[in-house]
PDB file of C-alpha atoms and ligand atoms in Angstrom:
ATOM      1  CA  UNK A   1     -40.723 -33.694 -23.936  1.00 95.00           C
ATOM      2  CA  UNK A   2     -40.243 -30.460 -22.047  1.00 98.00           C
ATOM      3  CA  UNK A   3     -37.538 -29.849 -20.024  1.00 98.00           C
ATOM      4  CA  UNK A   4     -37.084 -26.687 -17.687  1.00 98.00           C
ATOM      5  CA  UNK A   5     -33.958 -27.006 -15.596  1.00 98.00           C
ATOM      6  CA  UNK A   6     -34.348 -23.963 -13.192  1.00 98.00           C
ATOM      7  CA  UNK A   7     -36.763 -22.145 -11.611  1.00 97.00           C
ATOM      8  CA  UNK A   8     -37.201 -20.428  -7.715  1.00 95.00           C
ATOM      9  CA  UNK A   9     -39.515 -20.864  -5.495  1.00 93.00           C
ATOM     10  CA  UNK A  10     -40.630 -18.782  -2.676  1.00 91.00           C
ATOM     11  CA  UNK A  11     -37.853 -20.751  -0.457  1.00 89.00           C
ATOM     12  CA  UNK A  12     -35.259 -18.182  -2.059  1.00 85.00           C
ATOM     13  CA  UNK A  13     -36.815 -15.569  -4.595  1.00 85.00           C
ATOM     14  CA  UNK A  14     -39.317 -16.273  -6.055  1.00 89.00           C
ATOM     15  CA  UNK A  15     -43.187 -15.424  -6.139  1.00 90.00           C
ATOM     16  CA  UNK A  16     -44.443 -18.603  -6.200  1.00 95.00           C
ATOM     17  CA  UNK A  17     -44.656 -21.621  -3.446  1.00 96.00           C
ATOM     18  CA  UNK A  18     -43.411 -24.560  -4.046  1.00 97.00           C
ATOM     19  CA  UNK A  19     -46.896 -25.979  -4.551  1.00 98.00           C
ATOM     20  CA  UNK A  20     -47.911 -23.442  -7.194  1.00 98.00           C
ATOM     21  CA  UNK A  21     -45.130 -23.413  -8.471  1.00 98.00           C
ATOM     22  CA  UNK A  22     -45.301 -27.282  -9.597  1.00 98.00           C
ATOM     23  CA  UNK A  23     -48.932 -26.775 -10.405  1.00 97.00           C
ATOM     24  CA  UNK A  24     -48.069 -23.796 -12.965  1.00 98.00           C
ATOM     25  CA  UNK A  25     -45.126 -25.922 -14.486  1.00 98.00           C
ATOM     26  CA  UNK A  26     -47.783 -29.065 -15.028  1.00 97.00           C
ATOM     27  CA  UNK A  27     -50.038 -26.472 -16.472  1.00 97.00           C
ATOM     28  CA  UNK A  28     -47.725 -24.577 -18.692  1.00 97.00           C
ATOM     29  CA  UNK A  29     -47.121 -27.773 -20.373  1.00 97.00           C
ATOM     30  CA  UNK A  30     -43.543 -29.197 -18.824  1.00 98.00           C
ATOM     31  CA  UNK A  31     -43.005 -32.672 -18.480  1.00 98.00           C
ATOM     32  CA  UNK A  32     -39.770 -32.127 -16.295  1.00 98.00           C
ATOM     33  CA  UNK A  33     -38.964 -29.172 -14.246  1.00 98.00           C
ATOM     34  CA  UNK A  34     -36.313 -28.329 -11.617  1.00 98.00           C
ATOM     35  CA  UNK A  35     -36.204 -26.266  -8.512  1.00 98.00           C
ATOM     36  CA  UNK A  36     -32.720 -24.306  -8.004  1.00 97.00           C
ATOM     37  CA  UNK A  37     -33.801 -21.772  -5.216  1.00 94.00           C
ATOM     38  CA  UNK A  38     -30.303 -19.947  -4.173  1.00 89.00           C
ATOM     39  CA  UNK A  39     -28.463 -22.111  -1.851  1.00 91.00           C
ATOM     40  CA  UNK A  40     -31.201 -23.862  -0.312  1.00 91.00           C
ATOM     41  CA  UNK A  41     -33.662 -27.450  -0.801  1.00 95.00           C
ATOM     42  CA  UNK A  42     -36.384 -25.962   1.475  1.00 92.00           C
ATOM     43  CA  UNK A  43     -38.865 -26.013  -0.786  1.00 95.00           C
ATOM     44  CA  UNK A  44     -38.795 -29.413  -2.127  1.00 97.00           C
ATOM     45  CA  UNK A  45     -40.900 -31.112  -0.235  1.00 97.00           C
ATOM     46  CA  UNK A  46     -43.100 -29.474  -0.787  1.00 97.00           C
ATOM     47  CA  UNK A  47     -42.965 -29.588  -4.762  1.00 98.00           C
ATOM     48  CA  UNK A  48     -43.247 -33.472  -4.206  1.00 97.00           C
ATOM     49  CA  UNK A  49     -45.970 -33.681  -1.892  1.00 96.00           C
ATOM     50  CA  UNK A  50     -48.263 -31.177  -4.840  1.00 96.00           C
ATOM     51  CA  UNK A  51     -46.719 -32.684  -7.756  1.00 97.00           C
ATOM     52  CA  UNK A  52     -49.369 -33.596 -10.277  1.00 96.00           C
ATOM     53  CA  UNK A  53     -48.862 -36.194 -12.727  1.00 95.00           C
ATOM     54  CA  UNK A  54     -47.720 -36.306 -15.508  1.00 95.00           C
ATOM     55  CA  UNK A  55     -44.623 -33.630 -14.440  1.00 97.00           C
ATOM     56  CA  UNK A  56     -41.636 -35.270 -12.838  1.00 98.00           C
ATOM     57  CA  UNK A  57     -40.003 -33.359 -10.886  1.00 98.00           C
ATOM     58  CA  UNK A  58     -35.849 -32.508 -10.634  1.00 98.00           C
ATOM     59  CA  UNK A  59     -34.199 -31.659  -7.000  1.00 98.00           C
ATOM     60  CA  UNK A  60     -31.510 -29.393  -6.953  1.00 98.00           C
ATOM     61  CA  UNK A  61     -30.020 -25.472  -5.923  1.00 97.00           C
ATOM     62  CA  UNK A  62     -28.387 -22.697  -7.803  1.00 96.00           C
ATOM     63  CA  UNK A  63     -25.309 -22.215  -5.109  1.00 95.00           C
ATOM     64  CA  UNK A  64     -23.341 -18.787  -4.922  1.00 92.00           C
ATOM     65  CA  UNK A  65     -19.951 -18.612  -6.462  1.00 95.00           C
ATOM     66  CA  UNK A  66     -17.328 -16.365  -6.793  1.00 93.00           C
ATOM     67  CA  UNK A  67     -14.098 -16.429  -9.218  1.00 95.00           C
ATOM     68  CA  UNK A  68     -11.399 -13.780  -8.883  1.00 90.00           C
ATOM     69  CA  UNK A  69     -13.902 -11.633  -7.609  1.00 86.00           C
ATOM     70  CA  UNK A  70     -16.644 -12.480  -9.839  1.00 89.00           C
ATOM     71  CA  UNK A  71     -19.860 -13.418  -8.387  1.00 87.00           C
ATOM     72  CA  UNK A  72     -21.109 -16.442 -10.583  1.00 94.00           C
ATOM     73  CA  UNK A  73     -24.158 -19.186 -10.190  1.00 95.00           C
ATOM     74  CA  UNK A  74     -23.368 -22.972 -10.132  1.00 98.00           C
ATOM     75  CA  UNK A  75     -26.422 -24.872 -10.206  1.00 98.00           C
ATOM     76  CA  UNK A  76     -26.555 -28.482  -8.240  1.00 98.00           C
ATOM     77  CA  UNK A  77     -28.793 -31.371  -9.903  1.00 98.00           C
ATOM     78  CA  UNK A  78     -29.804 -34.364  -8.254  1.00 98.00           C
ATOM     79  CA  UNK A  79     -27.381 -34.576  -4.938  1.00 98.00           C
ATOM     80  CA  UNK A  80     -28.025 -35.824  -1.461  1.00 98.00           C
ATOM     81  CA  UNK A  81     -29.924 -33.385   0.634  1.00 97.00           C
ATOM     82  CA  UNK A  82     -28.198 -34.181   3.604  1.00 97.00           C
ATOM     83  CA  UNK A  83     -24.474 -35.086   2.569  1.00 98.00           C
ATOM     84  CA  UNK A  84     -23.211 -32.899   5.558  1.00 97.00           C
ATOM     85  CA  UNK A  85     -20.368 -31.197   3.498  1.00 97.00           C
ATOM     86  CA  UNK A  86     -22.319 -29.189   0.962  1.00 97.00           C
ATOM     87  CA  UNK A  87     -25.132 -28.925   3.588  1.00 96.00           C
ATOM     88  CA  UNK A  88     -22.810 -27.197   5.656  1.00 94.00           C
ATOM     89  CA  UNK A  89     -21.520 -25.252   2.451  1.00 94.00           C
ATOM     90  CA  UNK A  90     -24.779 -24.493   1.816  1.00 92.00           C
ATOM     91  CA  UNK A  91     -25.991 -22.704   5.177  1.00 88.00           C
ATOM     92  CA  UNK A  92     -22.632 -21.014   5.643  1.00 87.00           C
ATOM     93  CA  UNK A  93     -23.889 -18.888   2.639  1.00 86.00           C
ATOM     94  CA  UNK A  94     -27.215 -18.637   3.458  1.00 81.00           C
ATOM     95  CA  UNK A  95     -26.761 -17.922   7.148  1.00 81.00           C
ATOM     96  CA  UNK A  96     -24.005 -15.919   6.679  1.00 84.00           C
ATOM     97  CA  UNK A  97     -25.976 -12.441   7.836  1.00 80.00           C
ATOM     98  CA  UNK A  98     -25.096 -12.270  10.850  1.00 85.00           C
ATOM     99  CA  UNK A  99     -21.578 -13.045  11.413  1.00 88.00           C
ATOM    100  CA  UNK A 100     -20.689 -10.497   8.623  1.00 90.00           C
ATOM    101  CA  UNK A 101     -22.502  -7.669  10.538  1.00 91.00           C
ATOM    102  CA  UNK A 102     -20.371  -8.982  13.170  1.00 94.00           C
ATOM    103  CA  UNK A 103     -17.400  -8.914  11.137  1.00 95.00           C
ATOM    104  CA  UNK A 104     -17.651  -4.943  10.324  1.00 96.00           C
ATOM    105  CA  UNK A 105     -18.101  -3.973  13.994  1.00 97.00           C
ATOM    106  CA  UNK A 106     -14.942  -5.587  14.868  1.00 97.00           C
ATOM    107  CA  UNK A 107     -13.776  -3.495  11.716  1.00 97.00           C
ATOM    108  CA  UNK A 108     -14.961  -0.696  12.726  1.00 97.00           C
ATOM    109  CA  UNK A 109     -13.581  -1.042  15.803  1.00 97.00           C
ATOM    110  CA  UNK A 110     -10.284  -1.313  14.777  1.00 97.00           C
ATOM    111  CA  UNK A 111     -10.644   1.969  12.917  1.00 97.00           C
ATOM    112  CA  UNK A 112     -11.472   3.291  16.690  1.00 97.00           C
ATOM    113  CA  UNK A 113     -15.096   3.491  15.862  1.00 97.00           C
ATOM    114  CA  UNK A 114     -16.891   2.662  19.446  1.00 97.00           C
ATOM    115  CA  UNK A 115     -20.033   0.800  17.671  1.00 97.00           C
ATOM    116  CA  UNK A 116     -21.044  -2.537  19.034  1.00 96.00           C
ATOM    117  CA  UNK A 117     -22.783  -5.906  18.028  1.00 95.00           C
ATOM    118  CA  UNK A 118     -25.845  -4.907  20.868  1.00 95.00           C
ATOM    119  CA  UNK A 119     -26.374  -0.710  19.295  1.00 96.00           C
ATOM    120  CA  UNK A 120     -26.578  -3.103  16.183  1.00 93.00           C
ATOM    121  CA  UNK A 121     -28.796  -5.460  16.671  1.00 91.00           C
ATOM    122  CA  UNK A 122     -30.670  -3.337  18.479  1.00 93.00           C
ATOM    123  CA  UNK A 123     -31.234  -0.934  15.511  1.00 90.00           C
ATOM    124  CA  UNK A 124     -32.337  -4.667  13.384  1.00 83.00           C
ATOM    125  CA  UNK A 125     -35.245  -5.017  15.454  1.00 84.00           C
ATOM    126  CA  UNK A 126     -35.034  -8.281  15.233  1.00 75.00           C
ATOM    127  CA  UNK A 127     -34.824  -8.518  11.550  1.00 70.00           C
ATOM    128  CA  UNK A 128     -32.604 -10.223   9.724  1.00 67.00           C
ATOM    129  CA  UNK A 129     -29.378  -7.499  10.080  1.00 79.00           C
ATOM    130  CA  UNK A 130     -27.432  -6.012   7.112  1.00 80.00           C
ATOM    131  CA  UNK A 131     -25.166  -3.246   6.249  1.00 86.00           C
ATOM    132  CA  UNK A 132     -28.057  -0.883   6.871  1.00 84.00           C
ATOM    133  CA  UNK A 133     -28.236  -1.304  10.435  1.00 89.00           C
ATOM    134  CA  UNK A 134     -24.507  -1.230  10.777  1.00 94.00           C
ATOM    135  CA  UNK A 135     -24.385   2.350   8.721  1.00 94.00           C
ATOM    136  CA  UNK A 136     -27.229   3.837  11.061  1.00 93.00           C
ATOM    137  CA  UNK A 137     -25.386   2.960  13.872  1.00 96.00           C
ATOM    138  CA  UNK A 138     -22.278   5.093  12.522  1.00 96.00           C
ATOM    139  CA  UNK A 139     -25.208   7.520  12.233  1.00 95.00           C
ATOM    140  CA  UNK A 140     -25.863   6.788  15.618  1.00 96.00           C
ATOM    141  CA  UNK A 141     -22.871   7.595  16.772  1.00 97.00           C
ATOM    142  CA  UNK A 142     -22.366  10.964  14.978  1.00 97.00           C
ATOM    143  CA  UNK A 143     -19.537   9.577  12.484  1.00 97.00           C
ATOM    144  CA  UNK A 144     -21.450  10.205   9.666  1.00 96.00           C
ATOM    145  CA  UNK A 145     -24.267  12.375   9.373  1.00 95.00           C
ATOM    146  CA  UNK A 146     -26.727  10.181   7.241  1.00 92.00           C
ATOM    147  CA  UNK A 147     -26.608   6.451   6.160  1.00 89.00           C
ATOM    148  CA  UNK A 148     -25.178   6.941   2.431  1.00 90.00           C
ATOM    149  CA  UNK A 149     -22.425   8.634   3.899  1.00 93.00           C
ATOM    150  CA  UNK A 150     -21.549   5.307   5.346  1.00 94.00           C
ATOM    151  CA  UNK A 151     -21.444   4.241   2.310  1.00 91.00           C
ATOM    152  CA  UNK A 152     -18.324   5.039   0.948  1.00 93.00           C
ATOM    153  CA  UNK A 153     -14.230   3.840   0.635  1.00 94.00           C
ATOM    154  CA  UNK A 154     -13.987   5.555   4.366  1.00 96.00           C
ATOM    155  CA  UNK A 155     -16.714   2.722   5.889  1.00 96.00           C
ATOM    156  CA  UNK A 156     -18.686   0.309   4.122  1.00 93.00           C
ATOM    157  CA  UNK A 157     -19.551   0.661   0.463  1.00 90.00           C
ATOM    158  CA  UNK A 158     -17.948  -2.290  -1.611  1.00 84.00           C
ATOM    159  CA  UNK A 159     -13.937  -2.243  -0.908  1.00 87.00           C
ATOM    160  CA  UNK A 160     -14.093   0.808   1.850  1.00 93.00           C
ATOM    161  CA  UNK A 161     -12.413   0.094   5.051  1.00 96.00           C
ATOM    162  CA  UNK A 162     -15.132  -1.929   6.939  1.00 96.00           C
ATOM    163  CA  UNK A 163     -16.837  -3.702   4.508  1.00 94.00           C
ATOM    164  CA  UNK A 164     -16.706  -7.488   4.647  1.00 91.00           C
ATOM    165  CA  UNK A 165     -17.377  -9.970   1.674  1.00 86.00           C
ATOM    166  CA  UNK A 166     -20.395 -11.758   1.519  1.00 83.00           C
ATOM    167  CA  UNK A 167     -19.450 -15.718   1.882  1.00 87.00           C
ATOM    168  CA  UNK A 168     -19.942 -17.089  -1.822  1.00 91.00           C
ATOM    169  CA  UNK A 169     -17.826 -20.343  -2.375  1.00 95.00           C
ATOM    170  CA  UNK A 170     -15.282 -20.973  -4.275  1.00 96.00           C
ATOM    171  CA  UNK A 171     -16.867 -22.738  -7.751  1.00 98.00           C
ATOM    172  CA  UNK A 172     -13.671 -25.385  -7.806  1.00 98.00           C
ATOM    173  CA  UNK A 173     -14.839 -26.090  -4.438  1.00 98.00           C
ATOM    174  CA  UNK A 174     -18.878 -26.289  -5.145  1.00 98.00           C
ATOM    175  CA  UNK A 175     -17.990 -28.926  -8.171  1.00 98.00           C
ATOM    176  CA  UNK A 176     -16.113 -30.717  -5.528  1.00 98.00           C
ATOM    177  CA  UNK A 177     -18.683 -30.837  -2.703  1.00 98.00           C
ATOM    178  CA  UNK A 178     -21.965 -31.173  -5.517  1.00 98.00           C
ATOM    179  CA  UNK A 179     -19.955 -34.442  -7.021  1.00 98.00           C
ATOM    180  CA  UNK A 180     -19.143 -35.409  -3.409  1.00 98.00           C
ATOM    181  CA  UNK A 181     -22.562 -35.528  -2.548  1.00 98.00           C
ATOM    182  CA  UNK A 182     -23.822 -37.612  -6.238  1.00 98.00           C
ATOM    183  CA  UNK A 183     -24.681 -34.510  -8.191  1.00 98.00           C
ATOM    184  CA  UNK A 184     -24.393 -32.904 -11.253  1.00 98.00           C
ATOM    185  CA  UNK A 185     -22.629 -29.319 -11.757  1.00 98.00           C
ATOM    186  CA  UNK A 186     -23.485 -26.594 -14.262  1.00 98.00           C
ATOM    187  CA  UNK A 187     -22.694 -23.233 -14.302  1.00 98.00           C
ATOM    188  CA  UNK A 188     -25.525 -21.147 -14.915  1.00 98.00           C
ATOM    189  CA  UNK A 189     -26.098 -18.012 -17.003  1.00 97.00           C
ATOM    190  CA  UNK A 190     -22.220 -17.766 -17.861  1.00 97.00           C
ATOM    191  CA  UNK A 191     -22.324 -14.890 -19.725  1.00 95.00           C
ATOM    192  CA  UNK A 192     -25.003 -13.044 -18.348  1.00 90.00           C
ATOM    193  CA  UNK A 193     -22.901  -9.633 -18.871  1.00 84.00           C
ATOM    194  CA  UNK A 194     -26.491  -7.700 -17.462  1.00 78.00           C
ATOM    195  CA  UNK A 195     -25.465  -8.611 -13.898  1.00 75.00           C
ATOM    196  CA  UNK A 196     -21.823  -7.785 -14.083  1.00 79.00           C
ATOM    197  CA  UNK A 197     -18.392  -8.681 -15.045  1.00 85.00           C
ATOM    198  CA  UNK A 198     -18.552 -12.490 -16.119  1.00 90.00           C
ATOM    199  CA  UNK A 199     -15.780 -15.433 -15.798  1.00 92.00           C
ATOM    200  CA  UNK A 200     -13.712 -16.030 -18.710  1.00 93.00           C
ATOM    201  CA  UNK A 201     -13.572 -18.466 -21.034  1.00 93.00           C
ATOM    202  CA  UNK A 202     -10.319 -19.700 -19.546  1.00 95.00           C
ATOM    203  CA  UNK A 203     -11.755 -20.190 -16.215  1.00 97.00           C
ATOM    204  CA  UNK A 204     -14.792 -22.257 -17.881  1.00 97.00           C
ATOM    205  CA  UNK A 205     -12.200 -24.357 -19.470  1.00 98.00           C
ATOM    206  CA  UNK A 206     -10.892 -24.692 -15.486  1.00 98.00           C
ATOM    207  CA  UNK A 207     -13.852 -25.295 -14.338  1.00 98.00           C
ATOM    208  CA  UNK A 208     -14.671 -27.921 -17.298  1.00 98.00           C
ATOM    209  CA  UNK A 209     -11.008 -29.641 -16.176  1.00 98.00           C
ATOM    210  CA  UNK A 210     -12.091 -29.658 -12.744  1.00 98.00           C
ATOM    211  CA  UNK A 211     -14.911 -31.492 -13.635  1.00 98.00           C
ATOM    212  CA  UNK A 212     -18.050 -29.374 -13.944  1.00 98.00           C
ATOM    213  CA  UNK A 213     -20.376 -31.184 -16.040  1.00 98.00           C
ATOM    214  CA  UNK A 214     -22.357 -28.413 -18.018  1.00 98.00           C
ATOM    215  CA  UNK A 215     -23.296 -25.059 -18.816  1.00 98.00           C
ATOM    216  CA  UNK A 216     -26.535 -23.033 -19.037  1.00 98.00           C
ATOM    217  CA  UNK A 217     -26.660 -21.854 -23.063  1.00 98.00           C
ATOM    218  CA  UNK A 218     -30.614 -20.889 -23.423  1.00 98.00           C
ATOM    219  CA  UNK A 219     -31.007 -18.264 -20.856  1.00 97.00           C
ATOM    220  CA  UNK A 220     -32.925 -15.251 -20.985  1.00 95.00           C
ATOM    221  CA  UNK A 221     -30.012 -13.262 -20.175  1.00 94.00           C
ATOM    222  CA  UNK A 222     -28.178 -14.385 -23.187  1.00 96.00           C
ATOM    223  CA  UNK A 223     -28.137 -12.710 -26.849  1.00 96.00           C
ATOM    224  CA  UNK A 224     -28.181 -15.244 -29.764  1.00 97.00           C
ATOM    225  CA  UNK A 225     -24.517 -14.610 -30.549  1.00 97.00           C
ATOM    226  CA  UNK A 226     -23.521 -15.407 -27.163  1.00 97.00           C
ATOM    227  CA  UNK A 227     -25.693 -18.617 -27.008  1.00 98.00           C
ATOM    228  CA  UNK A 228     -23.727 -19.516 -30.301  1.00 98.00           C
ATOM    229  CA  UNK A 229     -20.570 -19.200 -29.014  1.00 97.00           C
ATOM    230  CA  UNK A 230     -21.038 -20.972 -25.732  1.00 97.00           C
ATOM    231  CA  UNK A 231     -22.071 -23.587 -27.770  1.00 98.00           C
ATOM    232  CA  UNK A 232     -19.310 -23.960 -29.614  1.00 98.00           C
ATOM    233  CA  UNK A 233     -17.618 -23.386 -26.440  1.00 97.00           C
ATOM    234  CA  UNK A 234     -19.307 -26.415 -24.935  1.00 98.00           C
ATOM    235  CA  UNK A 235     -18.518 -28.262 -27.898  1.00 98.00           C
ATOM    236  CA  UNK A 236     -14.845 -27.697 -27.518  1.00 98.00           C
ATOM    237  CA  UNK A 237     -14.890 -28.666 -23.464  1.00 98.00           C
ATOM    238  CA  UNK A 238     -17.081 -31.630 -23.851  1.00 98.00           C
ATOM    239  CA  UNK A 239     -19.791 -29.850 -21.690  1.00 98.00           C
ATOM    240  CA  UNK A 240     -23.701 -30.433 -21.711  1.00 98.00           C
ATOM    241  CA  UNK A 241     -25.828 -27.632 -22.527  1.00 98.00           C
ATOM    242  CA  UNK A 242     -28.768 -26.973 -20.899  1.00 98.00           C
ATOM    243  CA  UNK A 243     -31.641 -24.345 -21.502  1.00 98.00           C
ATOM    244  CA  UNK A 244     -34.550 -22.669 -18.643  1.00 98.00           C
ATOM    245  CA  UNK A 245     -36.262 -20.306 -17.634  1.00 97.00           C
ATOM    246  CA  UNK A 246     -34.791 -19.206 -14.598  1.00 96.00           C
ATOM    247  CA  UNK A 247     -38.708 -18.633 -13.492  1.00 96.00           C
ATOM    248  CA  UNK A 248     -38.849 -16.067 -10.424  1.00 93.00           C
ATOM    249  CA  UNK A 249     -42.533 -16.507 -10.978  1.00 91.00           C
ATOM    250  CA  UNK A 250     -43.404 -12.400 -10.686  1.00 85.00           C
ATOM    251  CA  UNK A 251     -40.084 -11.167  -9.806  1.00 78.00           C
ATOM    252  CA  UNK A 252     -39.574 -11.119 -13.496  1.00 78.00           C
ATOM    253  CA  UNK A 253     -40.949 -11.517 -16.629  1.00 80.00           C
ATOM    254  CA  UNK A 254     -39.972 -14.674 -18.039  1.00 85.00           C
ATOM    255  CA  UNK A 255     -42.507 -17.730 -18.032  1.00 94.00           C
ATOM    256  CA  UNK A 256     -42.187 -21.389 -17.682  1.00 97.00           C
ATOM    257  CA  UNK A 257     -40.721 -23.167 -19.942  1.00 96.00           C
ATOM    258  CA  UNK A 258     -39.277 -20.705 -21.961  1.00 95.00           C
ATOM    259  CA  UNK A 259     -36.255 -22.012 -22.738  1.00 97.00           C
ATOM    260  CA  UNK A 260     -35.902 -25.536 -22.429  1.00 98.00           C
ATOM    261  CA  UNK A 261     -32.911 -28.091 -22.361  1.00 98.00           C
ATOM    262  CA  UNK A 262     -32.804 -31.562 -24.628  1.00 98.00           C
ATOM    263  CA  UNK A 263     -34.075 -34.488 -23.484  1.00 98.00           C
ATOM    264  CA  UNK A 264     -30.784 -36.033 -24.670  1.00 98.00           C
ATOM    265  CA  UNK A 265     -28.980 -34.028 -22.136  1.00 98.00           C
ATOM    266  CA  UNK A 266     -31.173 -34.379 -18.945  1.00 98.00           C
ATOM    267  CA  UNK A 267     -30.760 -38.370 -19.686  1.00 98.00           C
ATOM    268  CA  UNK A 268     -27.163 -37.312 -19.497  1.00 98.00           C
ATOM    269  CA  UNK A 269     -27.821 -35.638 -16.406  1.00 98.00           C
ATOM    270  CA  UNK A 270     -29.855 -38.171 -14.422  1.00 98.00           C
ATOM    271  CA  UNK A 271     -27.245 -40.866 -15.320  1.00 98.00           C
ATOM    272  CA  UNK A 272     -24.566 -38.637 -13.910  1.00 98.00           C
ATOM    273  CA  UNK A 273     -26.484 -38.262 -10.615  1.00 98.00           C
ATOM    274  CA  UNK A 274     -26.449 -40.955  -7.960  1.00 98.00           C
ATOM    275  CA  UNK A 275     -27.112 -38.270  -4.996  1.00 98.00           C
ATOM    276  CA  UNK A 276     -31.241 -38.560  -5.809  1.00 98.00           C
ATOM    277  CA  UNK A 277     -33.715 -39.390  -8.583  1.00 97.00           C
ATOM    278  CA  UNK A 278     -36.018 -37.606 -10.285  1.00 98.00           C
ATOM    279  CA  UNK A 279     -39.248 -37.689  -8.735  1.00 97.00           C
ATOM    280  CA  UNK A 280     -42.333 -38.906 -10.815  1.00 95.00           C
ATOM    281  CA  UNK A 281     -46.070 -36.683  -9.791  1.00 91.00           C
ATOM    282  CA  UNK A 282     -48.398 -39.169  -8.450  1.00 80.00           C
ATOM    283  CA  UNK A 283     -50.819 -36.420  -8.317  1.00 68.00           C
ATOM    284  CA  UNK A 284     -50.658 -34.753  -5.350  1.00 58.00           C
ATOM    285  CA  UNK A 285     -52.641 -32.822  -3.331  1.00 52.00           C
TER     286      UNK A 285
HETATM  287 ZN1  LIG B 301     -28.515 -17.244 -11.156  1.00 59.61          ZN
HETATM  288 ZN1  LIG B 302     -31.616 -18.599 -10.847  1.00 59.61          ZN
END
């Protein structure tokens, strides 16, 4: 049995729709795959309508954390779509855009800037707005002469004086609303050191305390020393380990299937879960 426990779609970042994406899995071989697009279950009904036999299909999200500062992944197996407290979680982060844009005008204000949410949103086109938009207005508005020069300590680069935070919640809080609503918690790629400082092993053992219920060992983004000793870390906390592919379908260059997680551990999982049930293809369209 073949188990992939994370993939995206085109509902977040990924190349593939839903569709072909459950096609490809069924054709690469998989018996189970999930769909974790970043804070988001757009996509899955779509993956059940086009699921072919023979693949059963896993619901779920990869949700955006962050620790101390660190930005981290949790994915979410198996929970109710519509419990309205992680739903609500769950858009806050996604449609979070906007009121951040909003958030550095009234910053910049402060700082005695005249810029406003209309020169803003004006500049956006209609688009969805970002930083950009806010550092051409400063352009704009002669405070800077070009848009990296808005991008330092002095306006909006990381930490400078008008930058605002993206929303990412709290991962004590995600393991609280994905249990809430019948899931299953693990925290993906822990030690994926590519993409920046990662939590420590303390703060897993937190997280493990505070109930999350796995992590993600077999990742592409981790060496074979570091999937030893997460291992043994899992070991020590009593956590599953799971193992994917973390498929972006062209975004990047791992395939299907190329990790995979034990089918002693996604029993584990589905027993855990009482938000939804795996989904068995009937062979869809
Ligand atoms: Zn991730
Ligand atoms: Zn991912």
């Amino acid at each position: 049995m073949r188990i992939d426990l994370h993939t995206h779609s085109t509902a977040s970042d990924g190349t593939d729709a839903p569709a072909q994406l459950v096609r490809k899995a069924a054709a690469a071989g998989l018996d189970v795959v999930a769909l974790t697009d970043h804070d988001t279950t757009r996509g899955h009904a779509e993956a059940v309508a086009a699921l072919p036999e023979g693949l059963t299909l896993v619901t779920g999200a990869e949700l955006s954390c962050r620790l101390d500062g660190v930005s981290m992944h949790m994915l979410a197996y198996l929970f109710d779509p519509e419990e309205p407290a992680l739903l609500a979680e769950r858009e806050l982060v996604r449609d979070d855009r906007v009121p951040r844009a909003r958030a550095m005008v009234a910053k910049l204000n402060e700082l005695g800037v005249p810029v406003t949410w209309e020169q803003v949103a004006r500049i956006a086109g209609g688009g969805s707005v970002g930083r950009p938009h806010v550092a051409s207005a400063l352009v704009e508005l002669g405070v800077v002469p070009t848009v990296n020069d808005a991008f330092t300590q002095d306006w909006l680069a990381d930490g400078g004086r008008a930058h605002v935070e993206k929303h990412e919640t709290d991962p004590f809080e995600a393991i609280r609303l994905i249990k809430g609503a019948g899931g299953v918690a693990v925290f993906a790629h822990p030690a994926a050191v590519k993409r920046g400082r990662t939590v420590s092993e303390a703060a897993i053992a937190d997280l493990a305390a505070a109930g999350l219920d796995g992590i993600e060992v077999d990742h592409m983004d981790h060496d074979a020393d570091t999937r030893t000793r997460l291992r043994g870390t899992a070991r020590e906390l009593g956590l599953l380990v799971t193992g994917s592919s973390d498929y972006h379908g062209s975004r990047k260059t791992c395939v299907l299937g190329e990790y995979t997680t034990d089918p002693e551990v996604y029993g584990e999982i589905t027993r855990r879960a009482f938000g939804a049930f795996p989904v068995p293809g009937a062979g869809g369209a």
